[in-house]
mmCIF file of C-alpha atoms in Angstrom:
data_model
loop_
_atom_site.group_PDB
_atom_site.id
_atom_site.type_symbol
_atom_site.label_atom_id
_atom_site.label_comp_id
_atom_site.label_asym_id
_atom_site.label_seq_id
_atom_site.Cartn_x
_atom_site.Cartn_y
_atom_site.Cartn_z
ATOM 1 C CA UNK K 147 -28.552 129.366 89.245
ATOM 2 C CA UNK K 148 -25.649 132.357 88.218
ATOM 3 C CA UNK K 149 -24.213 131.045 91.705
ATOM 4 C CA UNK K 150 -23.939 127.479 90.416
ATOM 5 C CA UNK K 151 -23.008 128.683 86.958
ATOM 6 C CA UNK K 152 -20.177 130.582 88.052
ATOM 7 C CA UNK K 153 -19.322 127.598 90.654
ATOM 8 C CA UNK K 154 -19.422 125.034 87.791
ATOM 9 C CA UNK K 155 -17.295 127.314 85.311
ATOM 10 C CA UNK K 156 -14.292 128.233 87.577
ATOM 11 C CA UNK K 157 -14.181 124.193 88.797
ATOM 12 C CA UNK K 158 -13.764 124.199 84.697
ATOM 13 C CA UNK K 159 -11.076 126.417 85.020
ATOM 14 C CA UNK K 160 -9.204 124.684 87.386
ATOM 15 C CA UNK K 161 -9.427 121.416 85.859
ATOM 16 C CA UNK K 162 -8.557 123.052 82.598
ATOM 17 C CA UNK K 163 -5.126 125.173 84.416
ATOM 18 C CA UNK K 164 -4.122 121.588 86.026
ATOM 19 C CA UNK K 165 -4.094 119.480 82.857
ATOM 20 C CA UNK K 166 -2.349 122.581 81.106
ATOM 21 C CA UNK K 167 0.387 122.779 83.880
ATOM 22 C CA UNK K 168 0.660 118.587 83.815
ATOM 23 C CA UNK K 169 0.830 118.964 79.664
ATOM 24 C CA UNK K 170 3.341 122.062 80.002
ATOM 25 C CA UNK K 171 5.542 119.922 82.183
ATOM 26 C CA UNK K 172 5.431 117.182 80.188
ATOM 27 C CA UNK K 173 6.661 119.351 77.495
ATOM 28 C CA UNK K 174 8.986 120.728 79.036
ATOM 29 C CA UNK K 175 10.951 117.171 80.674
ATOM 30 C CA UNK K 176 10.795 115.831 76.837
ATOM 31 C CA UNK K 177 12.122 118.955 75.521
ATOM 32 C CA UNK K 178 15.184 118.621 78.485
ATOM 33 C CA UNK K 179 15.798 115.459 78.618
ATOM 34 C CA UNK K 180 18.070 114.989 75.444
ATOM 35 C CA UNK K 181 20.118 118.090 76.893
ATOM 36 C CA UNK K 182 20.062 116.262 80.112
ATOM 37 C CA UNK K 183 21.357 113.422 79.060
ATOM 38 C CA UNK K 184 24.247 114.832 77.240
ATOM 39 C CA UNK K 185 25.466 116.586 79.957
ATOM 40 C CA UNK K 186 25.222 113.911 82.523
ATOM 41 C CA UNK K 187 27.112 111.698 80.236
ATOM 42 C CA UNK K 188 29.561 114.592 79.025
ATOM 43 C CA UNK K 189 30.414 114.586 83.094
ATOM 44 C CA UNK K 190 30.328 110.868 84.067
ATOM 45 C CA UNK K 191 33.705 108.412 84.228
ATOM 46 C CA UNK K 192 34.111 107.261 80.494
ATOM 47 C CA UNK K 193 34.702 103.866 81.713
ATOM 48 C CA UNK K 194 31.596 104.027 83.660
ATOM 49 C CA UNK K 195 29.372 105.315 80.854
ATOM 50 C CA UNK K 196 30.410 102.314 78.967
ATOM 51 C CA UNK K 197 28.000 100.188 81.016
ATOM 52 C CA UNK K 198 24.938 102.694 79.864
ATOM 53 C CA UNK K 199 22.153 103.471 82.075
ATOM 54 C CA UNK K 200 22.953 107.314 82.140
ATOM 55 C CA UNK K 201 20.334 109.758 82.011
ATOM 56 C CA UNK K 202 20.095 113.168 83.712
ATOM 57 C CA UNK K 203 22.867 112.884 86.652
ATOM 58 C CA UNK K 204 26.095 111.228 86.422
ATOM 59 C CA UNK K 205 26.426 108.072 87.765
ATOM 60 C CA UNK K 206 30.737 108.715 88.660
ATOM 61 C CA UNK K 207 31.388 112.503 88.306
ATOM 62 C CA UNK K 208 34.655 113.775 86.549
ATOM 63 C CA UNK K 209 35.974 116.929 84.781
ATOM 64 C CA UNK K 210 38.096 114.246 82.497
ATOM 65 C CA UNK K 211 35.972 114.586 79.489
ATOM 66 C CA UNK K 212 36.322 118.146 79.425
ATOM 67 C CA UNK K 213 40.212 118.029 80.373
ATOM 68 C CA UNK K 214 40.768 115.912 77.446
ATOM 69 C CA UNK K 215 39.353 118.566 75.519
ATOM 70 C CA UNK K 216 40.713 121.409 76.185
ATOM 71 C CA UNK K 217 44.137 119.956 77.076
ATOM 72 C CA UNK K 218 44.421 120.052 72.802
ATOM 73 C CA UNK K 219 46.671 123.286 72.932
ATOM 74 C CA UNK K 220 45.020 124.622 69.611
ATOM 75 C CA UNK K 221 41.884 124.902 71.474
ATOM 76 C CA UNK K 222 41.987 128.406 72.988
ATOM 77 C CA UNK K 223 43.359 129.478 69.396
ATOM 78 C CA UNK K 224 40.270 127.525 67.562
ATOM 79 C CA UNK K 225 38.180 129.467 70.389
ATOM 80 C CA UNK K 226 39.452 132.938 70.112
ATOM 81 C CA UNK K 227 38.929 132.621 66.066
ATOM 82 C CA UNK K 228 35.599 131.418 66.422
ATOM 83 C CA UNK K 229 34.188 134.043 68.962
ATOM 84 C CA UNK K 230 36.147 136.619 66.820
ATOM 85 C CA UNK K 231 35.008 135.651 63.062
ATOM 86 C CA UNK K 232 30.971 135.435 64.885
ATOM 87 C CA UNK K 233 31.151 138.922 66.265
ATOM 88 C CA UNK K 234 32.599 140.300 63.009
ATOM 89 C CA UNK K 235 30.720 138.444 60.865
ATOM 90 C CA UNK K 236 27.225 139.018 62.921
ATOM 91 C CA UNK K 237 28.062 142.864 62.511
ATOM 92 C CA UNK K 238 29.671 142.884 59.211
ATOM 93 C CA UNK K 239 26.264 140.671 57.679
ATOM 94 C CA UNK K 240 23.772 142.485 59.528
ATOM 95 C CA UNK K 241 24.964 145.951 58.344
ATOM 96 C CA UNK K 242 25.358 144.687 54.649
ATOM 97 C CA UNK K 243 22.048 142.965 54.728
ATOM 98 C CA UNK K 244 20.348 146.210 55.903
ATOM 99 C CA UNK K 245 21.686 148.352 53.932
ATOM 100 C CA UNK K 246 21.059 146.644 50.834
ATOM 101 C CA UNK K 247 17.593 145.889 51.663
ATOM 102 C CA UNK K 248 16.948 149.495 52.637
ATOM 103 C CA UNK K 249 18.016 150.521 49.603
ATOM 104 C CA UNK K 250 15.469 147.972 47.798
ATOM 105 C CA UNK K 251 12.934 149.369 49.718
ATOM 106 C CA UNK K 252 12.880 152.677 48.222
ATOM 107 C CA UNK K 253 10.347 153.206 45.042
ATOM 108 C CA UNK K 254 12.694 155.364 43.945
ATOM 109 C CA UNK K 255 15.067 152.735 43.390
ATOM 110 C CA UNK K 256 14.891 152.585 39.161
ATOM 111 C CA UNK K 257 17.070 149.044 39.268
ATOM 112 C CA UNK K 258 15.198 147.499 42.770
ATOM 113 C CA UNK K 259 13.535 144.890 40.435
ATOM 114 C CA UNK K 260 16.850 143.694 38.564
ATOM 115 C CA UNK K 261 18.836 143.895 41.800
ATOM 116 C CA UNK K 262 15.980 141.370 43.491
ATOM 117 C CA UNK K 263 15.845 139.189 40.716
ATOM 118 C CA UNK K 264 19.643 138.709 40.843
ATOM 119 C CA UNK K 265 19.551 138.614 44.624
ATOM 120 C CA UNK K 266 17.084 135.463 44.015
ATOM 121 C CA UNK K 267 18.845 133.599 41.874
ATOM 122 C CA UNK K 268 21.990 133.161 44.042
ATOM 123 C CA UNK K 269 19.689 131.149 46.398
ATOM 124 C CA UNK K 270 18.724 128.722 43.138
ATOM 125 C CA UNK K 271 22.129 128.672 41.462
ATOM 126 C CA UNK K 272 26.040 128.390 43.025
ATOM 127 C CA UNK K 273 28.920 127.678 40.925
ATOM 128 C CA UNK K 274 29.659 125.027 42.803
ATOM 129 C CA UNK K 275 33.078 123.872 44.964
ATOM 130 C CA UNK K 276 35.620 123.857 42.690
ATOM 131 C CA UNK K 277 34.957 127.134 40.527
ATOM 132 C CA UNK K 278 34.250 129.002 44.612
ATOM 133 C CA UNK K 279 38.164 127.725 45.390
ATOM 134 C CA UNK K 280 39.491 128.992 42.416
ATOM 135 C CA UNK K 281 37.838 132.384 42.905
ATOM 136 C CA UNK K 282 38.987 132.551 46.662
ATOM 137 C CA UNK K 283 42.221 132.107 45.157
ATOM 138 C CA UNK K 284 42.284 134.527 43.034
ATOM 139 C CA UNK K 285 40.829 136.797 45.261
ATOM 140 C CA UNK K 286 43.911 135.747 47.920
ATOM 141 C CA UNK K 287 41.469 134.949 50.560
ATOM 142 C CA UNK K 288 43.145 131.352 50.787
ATOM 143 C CA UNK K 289 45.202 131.826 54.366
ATOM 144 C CA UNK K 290 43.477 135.134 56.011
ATOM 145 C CA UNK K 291 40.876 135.264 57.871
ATOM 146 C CA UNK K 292 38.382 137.379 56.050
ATOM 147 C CA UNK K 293 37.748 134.241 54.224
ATOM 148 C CA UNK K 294 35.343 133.204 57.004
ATOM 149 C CA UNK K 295 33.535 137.164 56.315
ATOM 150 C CA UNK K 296 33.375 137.864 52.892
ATOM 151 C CA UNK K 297 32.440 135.111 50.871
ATOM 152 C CA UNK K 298 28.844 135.356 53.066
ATOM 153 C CA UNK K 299 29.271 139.038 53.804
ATOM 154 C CA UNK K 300 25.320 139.237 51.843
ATOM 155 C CA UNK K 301 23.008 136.861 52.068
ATOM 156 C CA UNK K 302 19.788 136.976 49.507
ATOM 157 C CA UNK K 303 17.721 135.705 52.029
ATOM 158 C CA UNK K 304 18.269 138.026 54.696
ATOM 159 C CA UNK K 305 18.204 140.802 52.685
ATOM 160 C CA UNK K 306 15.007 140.033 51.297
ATOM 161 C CA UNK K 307 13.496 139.217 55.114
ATOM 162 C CA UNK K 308 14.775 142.528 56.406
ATOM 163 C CA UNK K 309 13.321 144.523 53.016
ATOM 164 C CA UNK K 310 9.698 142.504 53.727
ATOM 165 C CA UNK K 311 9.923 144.098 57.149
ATOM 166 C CA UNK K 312 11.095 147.688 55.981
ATOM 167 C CA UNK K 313 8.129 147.287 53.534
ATOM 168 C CA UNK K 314 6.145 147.554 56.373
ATOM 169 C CA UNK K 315 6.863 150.510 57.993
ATOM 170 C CA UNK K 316 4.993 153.533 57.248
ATOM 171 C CA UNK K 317 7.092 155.707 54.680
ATOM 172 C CA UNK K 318 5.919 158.406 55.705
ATOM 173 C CA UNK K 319 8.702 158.226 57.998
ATOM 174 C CA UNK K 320 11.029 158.410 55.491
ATOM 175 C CA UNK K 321 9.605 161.669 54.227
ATOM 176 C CA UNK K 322 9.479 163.328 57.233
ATOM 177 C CA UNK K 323 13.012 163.192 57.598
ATOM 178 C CA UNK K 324 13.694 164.460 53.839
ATOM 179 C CA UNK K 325 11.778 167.647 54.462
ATOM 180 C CA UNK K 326 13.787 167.782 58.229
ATOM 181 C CA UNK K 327 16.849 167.694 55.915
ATOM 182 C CA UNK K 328 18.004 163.969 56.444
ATOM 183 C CA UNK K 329 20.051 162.725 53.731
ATOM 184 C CA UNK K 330 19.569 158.741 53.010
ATOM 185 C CA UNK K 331 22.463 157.111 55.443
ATOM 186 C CA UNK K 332 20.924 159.604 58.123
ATOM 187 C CA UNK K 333 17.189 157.919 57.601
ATOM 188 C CA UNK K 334 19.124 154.642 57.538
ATOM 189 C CA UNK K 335 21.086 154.917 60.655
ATOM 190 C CA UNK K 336 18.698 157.192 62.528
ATOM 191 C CA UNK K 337 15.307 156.383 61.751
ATOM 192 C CA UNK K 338 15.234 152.801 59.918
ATOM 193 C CA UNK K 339 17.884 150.720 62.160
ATOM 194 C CA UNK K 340 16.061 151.658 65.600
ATOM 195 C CA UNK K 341 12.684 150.313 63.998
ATOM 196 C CA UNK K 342 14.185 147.259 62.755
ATOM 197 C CA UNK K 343 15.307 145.748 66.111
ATOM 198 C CA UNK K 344 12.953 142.780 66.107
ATOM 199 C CA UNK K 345 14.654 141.375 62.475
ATOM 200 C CA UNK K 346 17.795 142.236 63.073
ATOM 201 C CA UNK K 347 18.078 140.537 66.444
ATOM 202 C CA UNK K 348 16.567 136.970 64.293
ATOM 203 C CA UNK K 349 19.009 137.782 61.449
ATOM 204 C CA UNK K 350 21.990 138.399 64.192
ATOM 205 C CA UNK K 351 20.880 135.174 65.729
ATOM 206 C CA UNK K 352 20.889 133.113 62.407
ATOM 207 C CA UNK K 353 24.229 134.855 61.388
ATOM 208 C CA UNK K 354 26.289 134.118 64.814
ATOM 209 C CA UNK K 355 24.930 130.555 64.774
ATOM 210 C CA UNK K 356 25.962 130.284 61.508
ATOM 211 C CA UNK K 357 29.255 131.594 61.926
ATOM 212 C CA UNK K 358 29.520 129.623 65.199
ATOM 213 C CA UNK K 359 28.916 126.143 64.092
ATOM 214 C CA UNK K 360 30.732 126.640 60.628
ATOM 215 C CA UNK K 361 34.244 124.715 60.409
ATOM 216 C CA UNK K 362 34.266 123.525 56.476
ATOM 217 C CA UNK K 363 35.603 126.244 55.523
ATOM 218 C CA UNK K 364 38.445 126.051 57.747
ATOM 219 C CA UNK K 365 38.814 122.194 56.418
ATOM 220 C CA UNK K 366 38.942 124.053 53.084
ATOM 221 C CA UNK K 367 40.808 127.100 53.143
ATOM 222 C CA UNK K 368 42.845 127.401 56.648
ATOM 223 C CA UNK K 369 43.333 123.328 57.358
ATOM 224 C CA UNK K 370 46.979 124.229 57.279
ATOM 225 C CA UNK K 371 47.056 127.088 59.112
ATOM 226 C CA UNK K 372 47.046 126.578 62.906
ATOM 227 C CA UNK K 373 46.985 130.161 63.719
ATOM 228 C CA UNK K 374 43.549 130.699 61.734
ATOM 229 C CA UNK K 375 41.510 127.359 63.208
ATOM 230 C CA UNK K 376 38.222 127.642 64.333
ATOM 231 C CA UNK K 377 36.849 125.715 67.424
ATOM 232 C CA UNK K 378 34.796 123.535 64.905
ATOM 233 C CA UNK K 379 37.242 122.651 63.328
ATOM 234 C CA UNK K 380 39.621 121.537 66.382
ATOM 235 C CA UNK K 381 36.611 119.438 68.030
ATOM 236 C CA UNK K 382 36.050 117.565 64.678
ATOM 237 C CA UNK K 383 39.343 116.656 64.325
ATOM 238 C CA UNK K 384 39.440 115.795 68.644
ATOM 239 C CA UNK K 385 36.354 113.356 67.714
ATOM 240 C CA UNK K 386 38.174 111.769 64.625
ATOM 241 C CA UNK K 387 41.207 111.044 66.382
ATOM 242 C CA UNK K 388 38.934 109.680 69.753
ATOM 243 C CA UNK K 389 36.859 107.728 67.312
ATOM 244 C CA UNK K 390 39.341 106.580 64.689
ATOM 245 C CA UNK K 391 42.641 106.592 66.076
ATOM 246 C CA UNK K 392 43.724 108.765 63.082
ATOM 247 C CA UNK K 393 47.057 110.969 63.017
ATOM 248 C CA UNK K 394 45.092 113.737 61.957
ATOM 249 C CA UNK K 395 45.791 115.734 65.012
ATOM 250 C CA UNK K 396 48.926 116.199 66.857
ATOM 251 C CA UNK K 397 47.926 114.101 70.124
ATOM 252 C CA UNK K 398 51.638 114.074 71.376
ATOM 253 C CA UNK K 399 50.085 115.918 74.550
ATOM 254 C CA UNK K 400 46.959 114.238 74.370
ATOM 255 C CA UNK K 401 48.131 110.427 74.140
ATOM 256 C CA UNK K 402 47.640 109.670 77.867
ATOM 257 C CA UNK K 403 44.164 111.473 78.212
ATOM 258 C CA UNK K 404 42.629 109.687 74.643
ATOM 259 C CA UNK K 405 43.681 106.174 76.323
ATOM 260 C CA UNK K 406 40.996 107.154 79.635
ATOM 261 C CA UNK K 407 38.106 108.509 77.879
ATOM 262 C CA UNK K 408 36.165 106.617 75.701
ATOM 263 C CA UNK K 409 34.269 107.926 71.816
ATOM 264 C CA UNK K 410 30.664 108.884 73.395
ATOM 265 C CA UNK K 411 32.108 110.587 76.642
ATOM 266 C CA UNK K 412 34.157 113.019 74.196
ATOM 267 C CA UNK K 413 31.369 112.962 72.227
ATOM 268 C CA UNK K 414 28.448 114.313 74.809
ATOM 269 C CA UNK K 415 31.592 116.693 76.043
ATOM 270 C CA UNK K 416 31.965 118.185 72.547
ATOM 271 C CA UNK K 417 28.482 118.894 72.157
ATOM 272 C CA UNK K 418 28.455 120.663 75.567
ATOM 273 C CA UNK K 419 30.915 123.063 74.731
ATOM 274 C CA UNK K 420 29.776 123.520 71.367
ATOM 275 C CA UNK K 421 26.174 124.736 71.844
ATOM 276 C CA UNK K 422 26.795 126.305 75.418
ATOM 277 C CA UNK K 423 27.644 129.359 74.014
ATOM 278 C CA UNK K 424 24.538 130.369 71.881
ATOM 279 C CA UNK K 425 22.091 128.551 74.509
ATOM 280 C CA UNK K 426 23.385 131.879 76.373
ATOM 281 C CA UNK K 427 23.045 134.269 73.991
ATOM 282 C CA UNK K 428 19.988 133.025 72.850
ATOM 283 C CA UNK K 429 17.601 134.499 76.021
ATOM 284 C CA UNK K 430 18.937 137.768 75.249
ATOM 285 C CA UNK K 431 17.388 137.810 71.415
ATOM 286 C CA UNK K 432 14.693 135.330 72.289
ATOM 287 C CA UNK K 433 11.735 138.573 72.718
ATOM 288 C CA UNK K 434 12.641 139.335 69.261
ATOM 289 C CA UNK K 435 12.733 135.994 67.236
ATOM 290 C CA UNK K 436 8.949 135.532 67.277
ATOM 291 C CA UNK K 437 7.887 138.988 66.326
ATOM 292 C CA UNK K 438 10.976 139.728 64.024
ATOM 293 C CA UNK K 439 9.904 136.338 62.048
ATOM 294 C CA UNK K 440 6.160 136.945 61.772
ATOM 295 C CA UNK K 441 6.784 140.725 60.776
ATOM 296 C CA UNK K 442 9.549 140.108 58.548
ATOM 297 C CA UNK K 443 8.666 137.194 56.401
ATOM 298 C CA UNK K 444 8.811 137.352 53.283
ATOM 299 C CA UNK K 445 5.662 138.805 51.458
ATOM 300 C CA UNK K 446 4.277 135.878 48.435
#
């Protein structure tokens, strides 16, 4: 009887580990597919994708699409700003965040309740477009690049993720080091940082995406500056022109290669090179999104 128990319950665990494998595959081709399909379009003959019927290999392979793209000779300009305003603003926005929310932390903090109550109401109330311009004006941000750092330098919401998950480290910690002689940037850097590695690497990842996929700000501070454009901001204006026909981007060297591609080619191409770049960053911070998430949300 234990004999045909046992025999009956691992032929139930088989069964069960196939239909999770089938299920986990299916999962997996539907998650694919649409990332798939892009690509195999982003790398088939424009004129060919026309006639549809693409989906995960290219019917007529070609590197046009993508020579199209970065033929546009602000394009390595747009890129270089880009990967240089998301390392500095990553950095610069998770060491504010922390900082600030360390200090918050601390009951000994006599104005942590007025500072958090201000903190939240930045994420309910904005002064809105045109009174932001006119202070980025007077601030003469308008034309540099710091105007893609410091208006976003602090965000309430990180701070207040990274504080939830500072709350929950024993302070006793904190102590310790006082009677070792640690002053409070020394308990920071030493003691608090090197615990908070799971948050930081989620706040880091919302911060460089953010960073990476902003270009209104270019549109609304830098539009006339070619030596501060953002890769964004270049692709928009790539897909505007391909979709439009619009002057808004000097296509002198581009006339020939817009004539041979056609609006969904540049399309699937632009979406390529746009999220490329953080699907391979992503891996690297992906151990710490789940548990820097669940440990650092915020406390009701």
């Amino acid at each position: 009887m234990a004999t045909q128990a046992s025999f009956n319950a691992t032929k139930s665990d088989r069964i069960f580990d196939v239909l999770n494998v089938i299920f986990m595959a299916i999962i997996l081709v539907i998650t694919l597919y649409p990332f798939l399909n892009v690509l195999a379009i982003s790398l088939n003959d424009s004129t060919d994708t026309v006639r549809g019927g693409i989906h995960i290999w290219p019917r007529e392979f070609t590197w046009e699409n993508y020579k199209t793209i970065f033929s546009y000779s602000s394009l390595i300009q747009g890129f270089k700003i880009t990967i240089f305003r998301t390392v500095a603003g990553t950095l610069l926005g998770l060491v504010s965040a922390s900082m600030l929310a360390y200090t918050l932390s601390r009951p000994d903090f006599r104005s942590r309740k007025f500072v958090s109550v201000f903190l939240a109401l930045t994420m309910y109330f904005s002064g809105g477009l045109v009174p932001t311009y006119m202070l980025m004006r007077h601030l003469d941000l308008i034309g540099t690049f710091w105007i893609y750092i410091l208006p976003g330098i602090v965000s309430a919401f990180n701070v207040f993720i990274i504080r939830s998950f500072i709350d929950g480290l024993p302070y006793a910690l904190q102590e310790s080091a006082k009677l070792d002689g640690a002053n409070d940037f020394t308990i920071y850097w030493r003691v608090i940082l090197p615990l908070c590695k799971p948050v930081l690497a989620t706040i880091a990842l919302f911060l460089a995406v953010g960073q990476w996929n902003s270009w209104f700000d270019t549109y609304l501070y830098n539009g006339n500056k070619p030596h501060l454009t953002t890769l964004q901001f270049e692709l928009m204006k790539i897909l505007q022109s391909t979709n439009q026909g619009s002057n808004m981007v000097n296509a002198n060297d581009m006339a020939n290669q817009m004539a041979q591609v056609s609006p969904e080619s540049i399309k699937m191409a632009i979406t390529i090179v746009v999220t490329l770049p953080i699907l391979l960053v992503y891996p690297f911070l992906q151990r710490y999104f789940v548990s820097g998430m669940t440990l650092g949300a915020v406390k009701a």
